[in-house]
PDB file of C-alpha atoms in Angstrom:
ATOM      1  CA  MET X   1     110.493 108.814 194.130  1.00  0.00           C
ATOM      2  CA  LEU X   2     110.651 111.460 191.461  1.00  0.00           C
ATOM      3  CA  ALA X   3     109.149 109.038 188.955  1.00  0.00           C
ATOM      4  CA  SER X   4     106.168 108.332 191.209  1.00  0.00           C
ATOM      5  CA  ARG X   5     105.562 112.056 191.538  1.00  0.00           C
ATOM      6  CA  VAL X   6     105.527 112.330 187.690  1.00  0.00           C
ATOM      7  CA  PHE X   7     103.066 109.465 187.440  1.00  0.00           C
ATOM      8  CA  SER X   8     100.698 110.948 189.963  1.00  0.00           C
ATOM      9  CA  LEU X   9     100.734 114.098 187.877  1.00  0.00           C
ATOM     10  CA  VAL X  10      99.846 111.966 184.863  1.00  0.00           C
ATOM     11  CA  GLY X  11      96.775 110.766 186.759  1.00  0.00           C
ATOM     12  CA  ARG X  12      95.606 114.211 187.741  1.00  0.00           C
ATOM     13  CA  ARG X  13      96.335 116.459 184.782  1.00  0.00           C
ATOM     14  CA  SER X  14      94.165 116.440 181.702  1.00  0.00           C
ATOM     15  CA  ILE X  15      96.115 114.943 178.818  1.00  0.00           C
ATOM     16  CA  SER X  16      94.973 113.013 175.732  1.00  0.00           C
ATOM     17  CA  THR X  17      92.468 110.313 176.443  1.00  0.00           C
ATOM     18  CA  SER X  18      94.520 107.516 174.887  1.00  0.00           C
ATOM     19  CA  LEU X  19      97.563 108.411 176.969  1.00  0.00           C
ATOM     20  CA  CYS X  20      95.348 108.415 180.061  1.00  0.00           C
ATOM     21  CA  LEU X  21      93.969 105.013 179.198  1.00  0.00           C
ATOM     22  CA  ARG X  22      97.393 103.607 178.685  1.00  0.00           C
ATOM     23  CA  ALA X  23      98.712 105.187 181.874  1.00  0.00           C
ATOM     24  CA  HIS X  24      95.873 103.623 183.867  1.00  0.00           C
ATOM     25  CA  GLY X  25      95.891 100.334 182.039  1.00  0.00           C
ATOM     26  CA  HIS X  26      99.575  99.481 182.442  1.00  0.00           C
ATOM     27  CA  GLY X  27     100.338 100.765 185.879  1.00  0.00           C
ATOM     28  CA  GLY X  28     101.434 104.243 184.699  1.00  0.00           C
ATOM     29  CA  VAL X  29     103.879 103.122 182.004  1.00  0.00           C
ATOM     30  CA  VAL X  30     103.083 104.267 178.449  1.00  0.00           C
ATOM     31  CA  LYS X  31     102.958 101.394 176.015  1.00  0.00           C
ATOM     32  CA  ALA X  32     105.632 101.526 173.294  1.00  0.00           C
ATOM     33  CA  GLU X  33     104.130 102.413 169.897  1.00  0.00           C
ATOM     34  CA  ASP X  34     104.619  99.978 167.055  1.00  0.00           C
ATOM     35  CA  TYR X  35     106.686 102.411 165.045  1.00  0.00           C
ATOM     36  CA  THR X  36     109.227 102.718 167.878  1.00  0.00           C
ATOM     37  CA  LEU X  37     110.008  98.969 167.839  1.00  0.00           C
ATOM     38  CA  PRO X  38     112.433  97.285 165.490  1.00  0.00           C
ATOM     39  CA  ALA X  39     110.672  96.595 162.246  1.00  0.00           C
ATOM     40  CA  TYR X  40     110.588  93.772 159.794  1.00  0.00           C
ATOM     41  CA  VAL X  41     111.583  94.624 156.230  1.00  0.00           C
ATOM     42  CA  ASP X  42     111.669  92.737 152.972  1.00  0.00           C
ATOM     43  CA  ARG X  43     114.834  94.020 151.309  1.00  0.00           C
ATOM     44  CA  ARG X  44     117.399  92.335 149.122  1.00  0.00           C
ATOM     45  CA  ASP X  45     120.264  93.894 151.064  1.00  0.00           C
ATOM     46  CA  VAL X  46     118.871  92.950 154.477  1.00  0.00           C
ATOM     47  CA  PRO X  47     118.925  89.150 154.516  1.00  0.00           C
ATOM     48  CA  LEU X  48     118.199  88.832 158.235  1.00  0.00           C
ATOM     49  CA  PRO X  49     115.753  91.483 159.450  1.00  0.00           C
ATOM     50  CA  GLU X  50     115.876  92.684 163.052  1.00  0.00           C
ATOM     51  CA  VAL X  51     112.638  90.813 164.044  1.00  0.00           C
ATOM     52  CA  ALA X  52     110.752  87.881 162.811  1.00  0.00           C
ATOM     53  CA  PHE X  53     107.837  88.590 160.490  1.00  0.00           C
ATOM     54  CA  VAL X  54     105.149  87.079 162.700  1.00  0.00           C
ATOM     55  CA  ARG X  55     105.212  88.723 166.089  1.00  0.00           C
ATOM     56  CA  ASP X  56     102.283  87.086 167.891  1.00  0.00           C
ATOM     57  CA  LEU X  57     102.280  83.345 167.371  1.00  0.00           C
ATOM     58  CA  SER X  58      99.185  81.233 167.421  1.00  0.00           C
ATOM     59  CA  ALA X  59      99.070  78.209 169.731  1.00  0.00           C
ATOM     60  CA  GLN X  60      99.859  76.010 166.735  1.00  0.00           C
ATOM     61  CA  GLN X  61     102.856  78.113 165.846  1.00  0.00           C
ATOM     62  CA  LYS X  62     104.089  78.213 169.426  1.00  0.00           C
ATOM     63  CA  ALA X  63     103.982  74.408 169.552  1.00  0.00           C
ATOM     64  CA  LEU X  64     106.002  74.350 166.336  1.00  0.00           C
ATOM     65  CA  LYS X  65     108.602  76.676 167.807  1.00  0.00           C
ATOM     66  CA  GLU X  66     108.913  74.283 170.766  1.00  0.00           C
ATOM     67  CA  LYS X  67     109.409  71.403 168.357  1.00  0.00           C
ATOM     68  CA  GLU X  68     112.088  73.439 166.605  1.00  0.00           C
ATOM     69  CA  LYS X  69     114.159  73.261 169.778  1.00  0.00           C
ATOM     70  CA  ALA X  70     114.570  69.556 169.327  1.00  0.00           C
ATOM     71  CA  ALA X  71     116.345  67.817 166.459  1.00  0.00           C
ATOM     72  CA  TRP X  72     115.507  69.422 163.125  1.00  0.00           C
ATOM     73  CA  SER X  73     115.529  66.089 161.342  1.00  0.00           C
ATOM     74  CA  GLN X  74     112.254  65.420 163.105  1.00  0.00           C
ATOM     75  CA  LEU X  75     110.540  68.314 161.290  1.00  0.00           C
ATOM     76  CA  SER X  76     108.546  67.639 158.191  1.00  0.00           C
ATOM     77  CA  VAL X  77     109.000  69.727 155.024  1.00  0.00           C
ATOM     78  CA  ASP X  78     105.723  71.523 155.671  1.00  0.00           C
ATOM     79  CA  GLU X  79     106.769  72.369 159.198  1.00  0.00           C
ATOM     80  CA  LYS X  80     110.080  73.767 157.972  1.00  0.00           C
ATOM     81  CA  VAL X  81     108.256  75.909 155.446  1.00  0.00           C
ATOM     82  CA  GLU X  82     105.905  77.133 158.218  1.00  0.00           C
ATOM     83  CA  LEU X  83     108.892  78.011 160.384  1.00  0.00           C
ATOM     84  CA  TYR X  84     110.371  79.934 157.425  1.00  0.00           C
ATOM     85  CA  ARG X  85     107.089  81.810 156.929  1.00  0.00           C
ATOM     86  CA  ILE X  86     107.011  82.736 160.606  1.00  0.00           C
ATOM     87  CA  LYS X  87     110.379  84.302 160.308  1.00  0.00           C
ATOM     88  CA  PHE X  88     110.120  85.803 156.842  1.00  0.00           C
ATOM     89  CA  ASN X  89     107.393  87.375 154.769  1.00  0.00           C
ATOM     90  CA  GLU X  90     108.575  86.935 151.230  1.00  0.00           C
ATOM     91  CA  THR X  91     111.268  84.708 149.818  1.00  0.00           C
ATOM     92  CA  TYR X  92     113.982  86.295 147.711  1.00  0.00           C
ATOM     93  CA  ALA X  93     112.278  84.953 144.622  1.00  0.00           C
ATOM     94  CA  GLU X  94     109.008  86.582 145.646  1.00  0.00           C
ATOM     95  CA  MET X  95     110.814  89.816 146.524  1.00  0.00           C
ATOM     96  CA  ASN X  96     112.625  90.030 143.219  1.00  0.00           C
ATOM     97  CA  LYS X  97     109.656  89.052 141.123  1.00  0.00           C
ATOM     98  CA  GLY X  98     108.816  91.568 138.466  1.00  0.00           C
ATOM     99  CA  THR X  99     105.366  93.053 138.118  1.00  0.00           C
ATOM    100  CA  ASN X 100     103.112  94.147 135.352  1.00  0.00           C
ATOM    101  CA  GLU X 101     103.200  97.726 136.572  1.00  0.00           C
ATOM    102  CA  TRP X 102     104.935  98.926 133.423  1.00  0.00           C
ATOM    103  CA  LYS X 103     101.846  98.151 131.375  1.00  0.00           C
ATOM    104  CA  THR X 104      99.663 100.408 133.465  1.00  0.00           C
ATOM    105  CA  ILE X 105     102.284 103.150 133.477  1.00  0.00           C
ATOM    106  CA  LEU X 106     102.860 103.056 129.772  1.00  0.00           C
ATOM    107  CA  GLY X 107      99.194 102.785 128.995  1.00  0.00           C
ATOM    108  CA  GLY X 108      98.469 105.750 131.213  1.00  0.00           C
ATOM    109  CA  VAL X 109     101.251 107.822 129.610  1.00  0.00           C
ATOM    110  CA  LEU X 110      99.915 107.095 126.132  1.00  0.00           C
ATOM    111  CA  LEU X 111      96.415 107.899 127.261  1.00  0.00           C
ATOM    112  CA  PHE X 112      97.392 111.351 128.443  1.00  0.00           C
ATOM    113  CA  LEU X 113      99.498 112.041 125.390  1.00  0.00           C
ATOM    114  CA  GLY X 114      96.451 111.105 123.355  1.00  0.00           C
ATOM    115  CA  PHE X 115      94.504 113.606 125.404  1.00  0.00           C
ATOM    116  CA  THR X 116      97.036 116.226 124.380  1.00  0.00           C
ATOM    117  CA  GLY X 117      96.136 115.439 120.780  1.00  0.00           C
ATOM    118  CA  VAL X 118      92.478 115.918 121.619  1.00  0.00           C
ATOM    119  CA  ILE X 119      93.369 119.387 122.866  1.00  0.00           C
ATOM    120  CA  LEU X 120      94.956 120.160 119.488  1.00  0.00           C
ATOM    121  CA  ILE X 121      91.829 118.978 117.707  1.00  0.00           C
ATOM    122  CA  TRP X 122      89.703 121.229 119.884  1.00  0.00           C
ATOM    123  CA  GLN X 123      91.973 124.145 119.173  1.00  0.00           C
ATOM    124  CA  LYS X 124      91.882 123.617 115.433  1.00  0.00           C
ATOM    125  CA  HIS X 125      88.127 123.275 115.466  1.00  0.00           C
ATOM    126  CA  PHE X 126      87.108 126.032 117.833  1.00  0.00           C
ATOM    127  CA  MET X 127      90.001 128.448 118.115  1.00  0.00           C
ATOM    128  CA  TYR X 128      92.210 128.837 115.075  1.00  0.00           C
ATOM    129  CA  GLY X 129      90.928 130.851 112.117  1.00  0.00           C
ATOM    130  CA  PRO X 130      91.463 129.891 108.476  1.00  0.00           C
ATOM    131  CA  ILE X 131      95.040 129.304 107.347  1.00  0.00           C
ATOM    132  CA  PRO X 132      96.496 132.354 105.582  1.00  0.00           C
ATOM    133  CA  HIS X 133      96.580 132.103 101.758  1.00  0.00           C
ATOM    134  CA  THR X 134     100.381 132.469 101.768  1.00  0.00           C
ATOM    135  CA  PHE X 135     100.597 128.849 102.897  1.00  0.00           C
ATOM    136  CA  SER X 136      98.843 127.436  99.856  1.00  0.00           C
ATOM    137  CA  GLU X 137     100.780 125.153  97.574  1.00  0.00           C
ATOM    138  CA  GLU X 138     100.926 127.652  94.671  1.00  0.00           C
ATOM    139  CA  TRP X 139     102.053 130.552  96.823  1.00  0.00           C
ATOM    140  CA  VAL X 140     104.747 128.537  98.587  1.00  0.00           C
ATOM    141  CA  SER X 141     106.149 127.208  95.336  1.00  0.00           C
ATOM    142  CA  ALA X 142     106.299 130.716  93.844  1.00  0.00           C
ATOM    143  CA  GLN X 143     107.749 132.073  97.053  1.00  0.00           C
ATOM    144  CA  THR X 144     110.430 129.338  97.071  1.00  0.00           C
ATOM    145  CA  LYS X 145     111.471 130.131  93.458  1.00  0.00           C
ATOM    146  CA  ARG X 146     111.708 133.832  94.308  1.00  0.00           C
ATOM    147  CA  MET X 147     113.928 133.017  97.310  1.00  0.00           C
ATOM    148  CA  LEU X 148     116.167 130.836  95.206  1.00  0.00           C
ATOM    149  CA  ASP X 149     116.368 133.554  92.498  1.00  0.00           C
ATOM    150  CA  MET X 150     117.461 136.006  95.145  1.00  0.00           C
ATOM    151  CA  ARG X 151     119.967 133.467  96.469  1.00  0.00           C
ATOM    152  CA  VAL X 152     118.569 133.632  99.984  1.00  0.00           C
ATOM    153  CA  ASN X 153     120.908 132.024 102.581  1.00  0.00           C
ATOM    154  CA  PRO X 154     123.367 130.647 100.028  1.00  0.00           C
ATOM    155  CA  VAL X 155     125.948 129.323 102.550  1.00  0.00           C
ATOM    156  CA  GLU X 156     123.956 126.844 104.599  1.00  0.00           C
ATOM    157  CA  GLY X 157     120.320 127.712 104.037  1.00  0.00           C
ATOM    158  CA  ILE X 158     117.754 127.164 101.353  1.00  0.00           C
ATOM    159  CA  SER X 159     119.856 128.209  98.339  1.00  0.00           C
ATOM    160  CA  ALA X 160     122.600 125.867  99.478  1.00  0.00           C
ATOM    161  CA  GLN X 161     120.145 122.966  99.282  1.00  0.00           C
ATOM    162  CA  TRP X 162     119.176 123.739  95.655  1.00  0.00           C
ATOM    163  CA  ASP X 163     121.304 122.512  92.752  1.00  0.00           C
ATOM    164  CA  PHE X 164     121.149 125.442  90.226  1.00  0.00           C
ATOM    165  CA  ASP X 165     122.693 123.345  87.453  1.00  0.00           C
ATOM    166  CA  LYS X 166     120.390 120.403  87.677  1.00  0.00           C
ATOM    167  CA  ASN X 167     117.419 122.589  88.648  1.00  0.00           C
ATOM    168  CA  ASP X 168     116.440 120.364  91.481  1.00  0.00           C
ATOM    169  CA  TRP X 169     116.963 119.967  95.234  1.00  0.00           C
ATOM    170  CA  LYS X 170     120.339 118.548  96.193  1.00  0.00           C
ATOM    171  CA  LYS X 171     120.130 114.883  97.147  1.00  0.00           C
TER     172      LYS X 171
ATOM    173  CA  ALA L   1     102.701  97.252 161.866  1.00  0.00           C
ATOM    174  CA  ARG L   2     104.097  94.244 160.085  1.00  0.00           C
ATOM    175  CA  GLY L   3     103.754  91.857 162.984  1.00  0.00           C
ATOM    176  CA  ILE L   4     100.161  91.036 162.222  1.00  0.00           C
ATOM    177  CA  GLN L   5      99.201  87.701 163.579  1.00  0.00           C
ATOM    178  CA  HIS L   6      98.774  85.097 160.785  1.00  0.00           C
ATOM    179  CA  THR L   7      96.311  82.713 162.251  1.00  0.00           C
ATOM    180  CA  ALA L   8      95.393  81.280 158.917  1.00  0.00           C
ATOM    181  CA  VAL L   9      96.850  77.968 157.789  1.00  0.00           C
ATOM    182  CA  ARG L  10     100.152  78.023 155.954  1.00  0.00           C
ATOM    183  CA  GLN L  11      98.612  77.742 152.489  1.00  0.00           C
ATOM    184  CA  ALA L  12      96.791  81.025 152.783  1.00  0.00           C
ATOM    185  CA  HIS L  13     100.030  82.982 152.819  1.00  0.00           C
ATOM    186  CA  HIS L  14     101.097  81.759 149.390  1.00  0.00           C
ATOM    187  CA  LYS L  15      98.034  83.024 147.579  1.00  0.00           C
ATOM    188  CA  HIS L  16      99.226  86.309 146.125  1.00  0.00           C
ATOM    189  CA  GLU L  17      96.099  87.954 144.764  1.00  0.00           C
ATOM    190  CA  PRO L  18      96.488  89.441 141.297  1.00  0.00           C
ATOM    191  CA  THR L  19      97.220  93.135 141.493  1.00  0.00           C
ATOM    192  CA  PHE L  20      95.519  95.860 139.474  1.00  0.00           C
ATOM    193  CA  HIS L  21      98.385  95.600 136.978  1.00  0.00           C
ATOM    194  CA  ASP L  22      97.916  91.868 136.556  1.00  0.00           C
ATOM    195  CA  LYS L  23      94.206  92.201 135.957  1.00  0.00           C
ATOM    196  CA  TYR L  24      94.008  95.366 133.824  1.00  0.00           C
ATOM    197  CA  GLY L  25      97.565  96.180 132.782  1.00  0.00           C
ATOM    198  CA  THR L  26      97.401  94.810 129.300  1.00  0.00           C
ATOM    199  CA  MET L  27      94.040  96.330 128.703  1.00  0.00           C
ATOM    200  CA  VAL L  28      95.228  99.739 129.852  1.00  0.00           C
ATOM    201  CA  LEU L  29      98.340  99.469 127.696  1.00  0.00           C
ATOM    202  CA  LEU L  30      96.446  98.532 124.544  1.00  0.00           C
ATOM    203  CA  GLY L  31      93.640 101.022 125.169  1.00  0.00           C
ATOM    204  CA  GLY L  32      96.176 103.808 125.678  1.00  0.00           C
ATOM    205  CA  ALA L  33      98.081 102.857 122.580  1.00  0.00           C
ATOM    206  CA  ALA L  34      94.901 102.690 120.508  1.00  0.00           C
ATOM    207  CA  MET L  35      93.691 106.068 121.768  1.00  0.00           C
ATOM    208  CA  PHE L  36      97.093 107.636 121.156  1.00  0.00           C
ATOM    209  CA  SER L  37      97.550 106.279 117.634  1.00  0.00           C
ATOM    210  CA  SER L  38      94.007 107.107 116.571  1.00  0.00           C
ATOM    211  CA  VAL L  39      94.045 110.675 117.896  1.00  0.00           C
ATOM    212  CA  TRP L  40      97.463 111.565 116.578  1.00  0.00           C
ATOM    213  CA  GLY L  41      96.880 109.717 113.303  1.00  0.00           C
ATOM    214  CA  TYR L  42      93.834 111.982 112.843  1.00  0.00           C
ATOM    215  CA  VAL L  43      95.781 115.113 113.877  1.00  0.00           C
ATOM    216  CA  PHE L  44      98.584 114.464 111.459  1.00  0.00           C
ATOM    217  CA  THR L  45      96.557 113.422 108.450  1.00  0.00           C
ATOM    218  CA  LYS L  46      92.983 114.800 108.513  1.00  0.00           C
ATOM    219  CA  LEU L  47      93.039 117.831 110.680  1.00  0.00           C
ATOM    220  CA  ASN L  48      94.726 120.159 108.159  1.00  0.00           C
ATOM    221  CA  VAL L  49      97.024 121.788 110.666  1.00  0.00           C
ATOM    222  CA  GLU L  50      99.707 123.969 109.148  1.00  0.00           C
ATOM    223  CA  TRP L  51     102.798 122.405 110.601  1.00  0.00           C
ATOM    224  CA  GLY L  52     105.087 124.722 108.699  1.00  0.00           C
ATOM    225  CA  PHE L  53     107.374 122.073 107.233  1.00  0.00           C
ATOM    226  CA  SER L  54     110.361 123.220 105.240  1.00  0.00           C
ATOM    227  CA  PRO L  55     109.853 123.580 101.486  1.00  0.00           C
ATOM    228  CA  ILE L  56     113.231 122.027 100.921  1.00  0.00           C
ATOM    229  CA  GLY L  57     112.746 118.686  99.197  1.00  0.00           C
ATOM    230  CA  ARG L  58     109.019 119.188  99.345  1.00  0.00           C
ATOM    231  CA  THR L  59     107.964 121.897  96.907  1.00  0.00           C
ATOM    232  CA  THR L  60     108.689 122.398  93.249  1.00  0.00           C
ATOM    233  CA  PRO L  61     109.581 126.016  92.629  1.00  0.00           C
ATOM    234  CA  ARG L  62     107.170 127.747  90.299  1.00  0.00           C
ATOM    235  CA  GLU L  63     107.688 130.856  88.179  1.00  0.00           C
ATOM    236  CA  TRP L  64     106.535 133.901  90.050  1.00  0.00           C
ATOM    237  CA  ARG L  65     107.251 136.813  87.686  1.00  0.00           C
ATOM    238  CA  GLU L  66     104.176 138.043  85.938  1.00  0.00           C
TER     239      GLU L  66
END
């Protein structure tokens, strides 16, 4: 009795159109949404999903399901495959099959890293000024000798890498 | 919803159309690699960027006293 009172309210009050349609269409009961029903899933760790893959069978498929109730030796190979496909979407082999996705991913990554290089080129061309003269080959070589003469960082640094007897860098 | 009615004949299910990756994956990979190597090859060789590498093992010390 209480339920009928609720349903009469449903008829009178203004709620969403779709809900109204459903309420009128199915005698006041709201149709269950697809997402509320048990779902089919292709997963390696779920060998037998809760429902069959194909929910609404065609007439052909319904006839086949009837035939399935008899002796299975009467079924042809094609019919057995069709029954399998009604129940399952992908086979394990199809599920586990690798893809070529890595190519697109790697290619995209390299593309964007290349774009980073383009940014550097732009910066060098449009933004940075000339390189200071203290970076020229002659200045750096003179600077290096002066540092070695002063014994700069003799423990682990530059002077430690120079062999003062052989007058060359340590190998 | 997954329970879409498959009214097509059984063969139709087994045609798995090539995905984007099947069609263009190799091209994208090679194109990306080419772009990457060309850009960074240019940056490291021709662009004359001061990377500030260590002089150790690279420069020959030169007399500085005048």
